[in-house]
Coordinates of C-alpha atoms in Angstrom, one line a residue:
M1 CA 0.1 -0.1 0.0
E2 CA 0.9 3.6 -0.5
N3 CA 2.6 5.7 2.2
K4 CA -0.5 8.0 2.2
F5 CA -2.8 5.2 3.2
N6 CA -4.3 6.5 6.3
I7 CA -5.9 4.2 8.9
A8 CA -8.1 5.1 11.8
V9 CA -7.4 2.8 14.8
L10 CA -10.2 2.6 17.0
I11 CA -9.6 0.3 20.4
D12 CA -12.3 -0.9 22.6
G13 CA -10.4 -0.3 25.9
D14 CA -12.9 -2.7 27.7
N15 CA -11.9 -5.4 25.1
A16 CA -8.3 -5.0 24.4
Q17 CA -4.8 -5.6 26.2
P18 CA -2.7 -2.5 27.1
K19 CA 0.4 -4.5 27.2
L20 CA 0.2 -5.0 23.5
I21 CA -0.2 -1.6 22.1
K22 CA 3.3 -1.3 20.9
E23 CA 2.8 -4.4 18.9
I24 CA -0.8 -3.6 17.7
I25 CA 0.5 -0.1 16.3
E26 CA 3.5 -1.9 14.5
E27 CA 0.9 -4.5 13.0
V28 CA -1.3 -1.7 11.6
S29 CA 1.8 0.2 10.2
K30 CA 2.4 -3.0 8.1
Y31 CA -0.6 -1.6 6.0
G32 CA -0.6 2.1 6.4
K33 CA -0.3 5.1 8.6
A34 CA -2.2 5.0 12.0
T35 CA -3.1 8.6 11.6
I36 CA -6.2 8.5 14.1
R37 CA -5.7 6.5 17.2
R38 CA -8.5 6.7 19.6
I39 CA -9.3 4.3 22.8
Y40 CA -12.7 4.2 24.2
G41 CA -13.9 3.5 27.8
D42 CA -15.0 4.7 31.1
W43 CA -11.6 6.4 32.5
T44 CA -13.3 6.9 35.9
S45 CA -13.0 3.0 36.4
Q46 CA -10.0 1.0 37.8
H47 CA -10.4 -1.3 34.6
M48 CA -8.9 1.4 32.5
N49 CA -5.8 2.1 34.8
G50 CA -3.5 -0.3 32.8
W51 CA -4.0 1.9 29.6
K52 CA -3.0 5.4 31.3
A53 CA 0.5 4.8 31.2
T54 CA 0.9 3.9 27.6
I55 CA -1.7 6.1 25.6
N56 CA 0.6 9.2 25.7
Q57 CA 3.6 7.0 24.6
H58 CA 1.6 6.1 21.4
S59 CA -0.2 9.2 20.8
I60 CA -3.7 7.6 21.5
S61 CA -6.5 10.0 22.4
P62 CA -8.6 8.7 25.3
I63 CA -12.3 9.0 24.6
Q64 CA -14.5 9.0 27.8
K65 CA -17.7 7.0 27.8
F66 CA -19.6 6.7 31.1
S67 CA -21.3 3.6 32.0
Y68 CA -25.1 4.8 32.7
T69 CA -26.3 1.3 33.4
T70 CA -24.8 -1.3 35.6
G71 CA -23.7 -4.2 33.4
K72 CA -24.2 -2.5 30.3
N73 CA -21.3 -1.8 28.0
S74 CA -21.6 1.7 26.2
T75 CA -18.2 1.8 24.6
D76 CA -19.5 -0.2 21.7
G77 CA -21.9 2.4 20.7
S78 CA -19.6 5.3 21.1
L79 CA -16.8 3.6 19.0
M80 CA -19.3 3.0 16.2
I81 CA -20.8 6.5 16.2
D82 CA -17.1 7.9 15.9
A83 CA -16.3 5.3 13.3
M84 CA -19.3 6.5 11.0
D85 CA -18.4 10.1 11.6
I86 CA -14.7 9.5 10.3
L87 CA -16.2 7.2 7.6
H88 CA -18.3 10.0 6.4
G89 CA -15.5 12.7 6.8
K90 CA -13.5 10.8 4.0
N91 CA -10.2 11.5 5.7
T92 CA -9.0 8.0 6.0
E93 CA -8.7 5.0 3.6
G94 CA -9.0 2.3 6.0
F95 CA -9.9 1.3 9.5
C96 CA -8.5 -1.0 12.3
I97 CA -10.9 -2.1 15.2
V98 CA -9.1 -3.5 18.1
S99 CA -11.4 -5.8 19.8
S100 CA -12.6 -9.3 20.3
D101 CA -16.5 -8.4 20.6
S102 CA -18.7 -9.6 18.0
D103 CA -20.9 -6.5 18.2
Y104 CA -18.5 -4.7 15.6
T105 CA -19.4 -7.3 12.8
G106 CA -22.2 -4.9 11.4
L107 CA -19.4 -2.0 11.6
A108 CA -16.8 -4.0 9.7
K109 CA -19.3 -4.9 6.9
R110 CA -20.4 -1.2 6.7
I111 CA -16.9 0.1 6.2
R112 CA -16.2 -2.6 3.5
E113 CA -19.4 -1.6 1.5
E114 CA -18.0 1.8 1.3
G115 CA -14.8 0.4 -0.4
L116 CA -12.5 1.0 2.3
F117 CA -9.9 -1.2 4.0
V118 CA -11.0 -2.8 7.3
M119 CA -8.7 -4.9 9.6
G120 CA -9.3 -6.2 13.0
I121 CA -7.3 -7.2 16.0
G122 CA -8.4 -9.4 18.7
E123 CA -7.9 -12.7 20.8
K124 CA -8.4 -16.1 19.2
K125 CA -11.8 -16.3 21.1
T126 CA -13.2 -13.6 18.6
P127 CA -16.5 -14.9 17.0
E128 CA -15.9 -16.0 13.4
A129 CA -18.6 -13.7 12.1
F130 CA -16.5 -10.6 13.1
V131 CA -13.2 -12.2 11.9
K132 CA -14.8 -12.8 8.4
S133 CA -16.3 -9.4 8.1
C134 CA -12.5 -7.9 8.0
E135 CA -10.2 -8.1 5.2
I136 CA -7.7 -8.8 7.5
F137 CA -7.6 -10.2 11.1
T138 CA -4.8 -10.5 13.4
F139 CA -4.9 -12.7 16.6
T140 CA -3.3 -11.1 19.6
E141 CA -1.7 -14.2 20.4
N142 CA 0.5 -13.9 17.3
L143 CA 1.8 -10.5 18.0
V144 CA 4.4 -11.6 20.6
I145 CA 7.0 -14.0 19.1
E146 CA 9.7 -15.8 21.2
D147 CA 12.8 -17.9 20.1
E148 CA 12.2 -21.5 20.6
P149 CA 14.5 -23.2 22.8
L150 CA 16.4 -26.1 20.9
E151 CA 15.2 -29.0 23.0
T152 CA 11.6 -28.1 22.5
K153 CA 11.7 -28.5 18.9
K154 CA 9.6 -31.3 17.3
P155 CA 10.2 -33.5 14.3
R156 CA 8.4 -32.6 11.1
T157 CA 5.1 -33.8 10.3
A158 CA 3.9 -35.5 7.1
K159 CA 3.1 -32.5 5.6
M160 CA 6.2 -30.5 6.3
A161 CA 9.7 -30.5 5.1
S162 CA 12.9 -29.6 6.9
E163 CA 12.3 -26.9 9.5
P164 CA 13.9 -23.6 8.5
K165 CA 16.6 -22.1 10.9
D166 CA 14.8 -18.9 11.4
A167 CA 11.6 -20.3 12.6
K168 CA 10.0 -18.9 15.7
K169 CA 7.9 -19.8 18.4
V170 CA 4.6 -18.2 19.0
K171 CA 3.7 -17.8 22.5
G172 CA 0.9 -20.2 23.5
V173 CA 1.4 -22.1 20.3
T174 CA 2.9 -25.4 19.9
S175 CA 6.0 -24.9 17.2
Y176 CA 6.0 -26.6 14.0
A177 CA 2.4 -27.6 14.5
S178 CA 1.0 -29.2 11.2
L179 CA -1.5 -26.9 9.4
S180 CA -5.1 -27.8 9.8
P181 CA -7.0 -29.4 6.8
Q182 CA -8.9 -26.2 6.6
D183 CA -5.8 -24.2 6.4
L184 CA -4.2 -26.4 3.7
D185 CA -7.3 -26.2 1.5
T186 CA -7.2 -22.5 1.8
I187 CA -3.7 -22.6 0.5
Q188 CA -4.5 -24.9 -2.4
K189 CA -7.5 -22.7 -3.4
A190 CA -5.4 -19.2 -3.1
F191 CA -2.7 -21.0 -5.1
D192 CA -5.1 -21.8 -7.8
I193 CA -6.3 -18.4 -8.0
S194 CA -2.5 -16.8 -8.2
A195 CA -0.8 -19.2 -10.4
D196 CA 0.1 -18.5 -13.9
E197 CA 0.0 -21.0 -16.7
E198 CA 3.2 -22.4 -15.5
D199 CA 1.8 -23.2 -12.2
I200 CA 3.9 -20.5 -10.4
A201 CA 2.6 -17.7 -8.1
H202 CA 4.2 -14.4 -6.6
I203 CA 4.3 -14.9 -2.8
S204 CA 2.8 -11.5 -2.5
K205 CA -0.1 -12.1 -4.7
L206 CA -0.6 -15.4 -3.0
G207 CA -0.7 -13.8 0.4
I208 CA -3.4 -11.5 -0.7
N209 CA -5.5 -14.1 -1.9
I210 CA -5.0 -16.3 1.3
R211 CA -6.3 -13.4 3.2
K212 CA -9.3 -13.0 0.7
I213 CA -10.2 -16.5 1.5
D214 CA -9.5 -16.2 5.3
P215 CA -8.7 -13.1 6.8
S216 CA -7.4 -14.7 9.9
F217 CA -4.7 -16.8 8.1
D218 CA -1.4 -16.1 9.6
P219 CA 1.9 -17.7 9.5
R220 CA 2.8 -16.8 12.9
T221 CA 0.0 -19.1 14.1
Y222 CA 2.3 -22.0 13.3
G223 CA 5.5 -20.7 14.4
F224 CA 6.9 -19.0 11.1
K225 CA 7.5 -15.4 10.9
N226 CA 6.5 -14.9 7.4
L227 CA 4.5 -16.7 4.4
T228 CA 7.8 -17.5 2.6
I229 CA 9.3 -19.5 5.3
L230 CA 6.1 -21.4 5.9
F231 CA 6.0 -22.3 2.3
A232 CA 9.5 -23.6 2.5
T233 CA 8.3 -26.2 4.8
L234 CA 5.3 -27.6 2.7
Q235 CA 6.3 -30.5 0.6
D236 CA 3.7 -29.6 -1.9
F237 CA 5.3 -26.4 -2.9
E238 CA 8.6 -25.2 -3.8
V239 CA 10.1 -21.5 -3.2
I240 CA 12.0 -19.9 -6.0
K241 CA 14.3 -17.1 -5.4
N242 CA 13.6 -14.1 -7.5
E243 CA 15.7 -11.2 -7.5
V244 CA 14.7 -7.8 -9.1
N245 CA 17.2 -4.9 -8.7
G246 CA 18.8 -6.6 -5.9
L247 CA 15.7 -7.5 -3.7
N248 CA 14.2 -10.8 -3.5
Y249 CA 10.5 -11.3 -4.6
P250 CA 10.1 -15.2 -3.9
L251 CA 7.9 -17.2 -6.4
I252 CA 6.1 -20.3 -5.4
R253 CA 5.9 -23.3 -7.6
R254 CA 3.5 -26.1 -6.9
K255 CA 5.5 -29.5 -7.2

C-alpha cells in the first residue's frame, strides 16, 4: 500500500490488552499510517488504569464514555458512532478495530461496503462472524514472538519438510504444528487463483488471495515469521528465489 494510506485505529478499551499496544500499532503500520488513534472506555473506572501509562507514549486519544447502566457496555456504541463520523469525513482510507467483540461485525461490514480497507485485531476467542467481516484479522496471540529453545523442537509432520533455522515460536502455540486441513485447503485454493499458466505464483499475490479466503490466516500461528518460510516447509510447494534490482521477490511453484 502507498505511504499515504491512512488508517483510523479504534480501540475498545474494555476489550483489548494495554501490554500489546506497541505491537498493535506496529501491526497496523504494515498496511498504512495510523493517523487517527482513539481508545474508548470509562476512564473513571479502575479497569482502565492499565491504559493510562501507555496512551501518551503512542499518541492515542482517550475518549470518555460513562457507563450509565450497571452491566451495560456503552463503549461499543461510542466507538461505532465515531467510526461512522470518520467514514463520512473521508479523511482515511482504512480502519482497524481492536476488539474481540462480535458487536463490531456490522460496523466492519458497513466500512467494507464503502470500499474502504478494514482490519481487526483481537484474541482467538473472537467470533468468526467478526473475523470474516474484516479483510485482515490478526490474533493478538500472534503479536508476541519468542525464540524457541532447541530442546523443545519437534520432528516434522507428514505435511512439512525440513524446519527453517529462522523459524520462531509463537507464545501459547506449539512450534511446527501441522496446518489444519482447512488451512491447507485455503492455501491450495489461493494458489489456484494466483498461479500463472506455468503453475507459479508470486508470494505477495498468494498472500493477498489467502487473506481474501481467510482473513485470519497468519503464518505466525504455526511458528513462522512470514509466508515464505511457511511455504519452504510444505512438501507440495517449492520456493524459488526471484531477484529484482537486488531485492528478492519469492515465487512459489507447486511440485
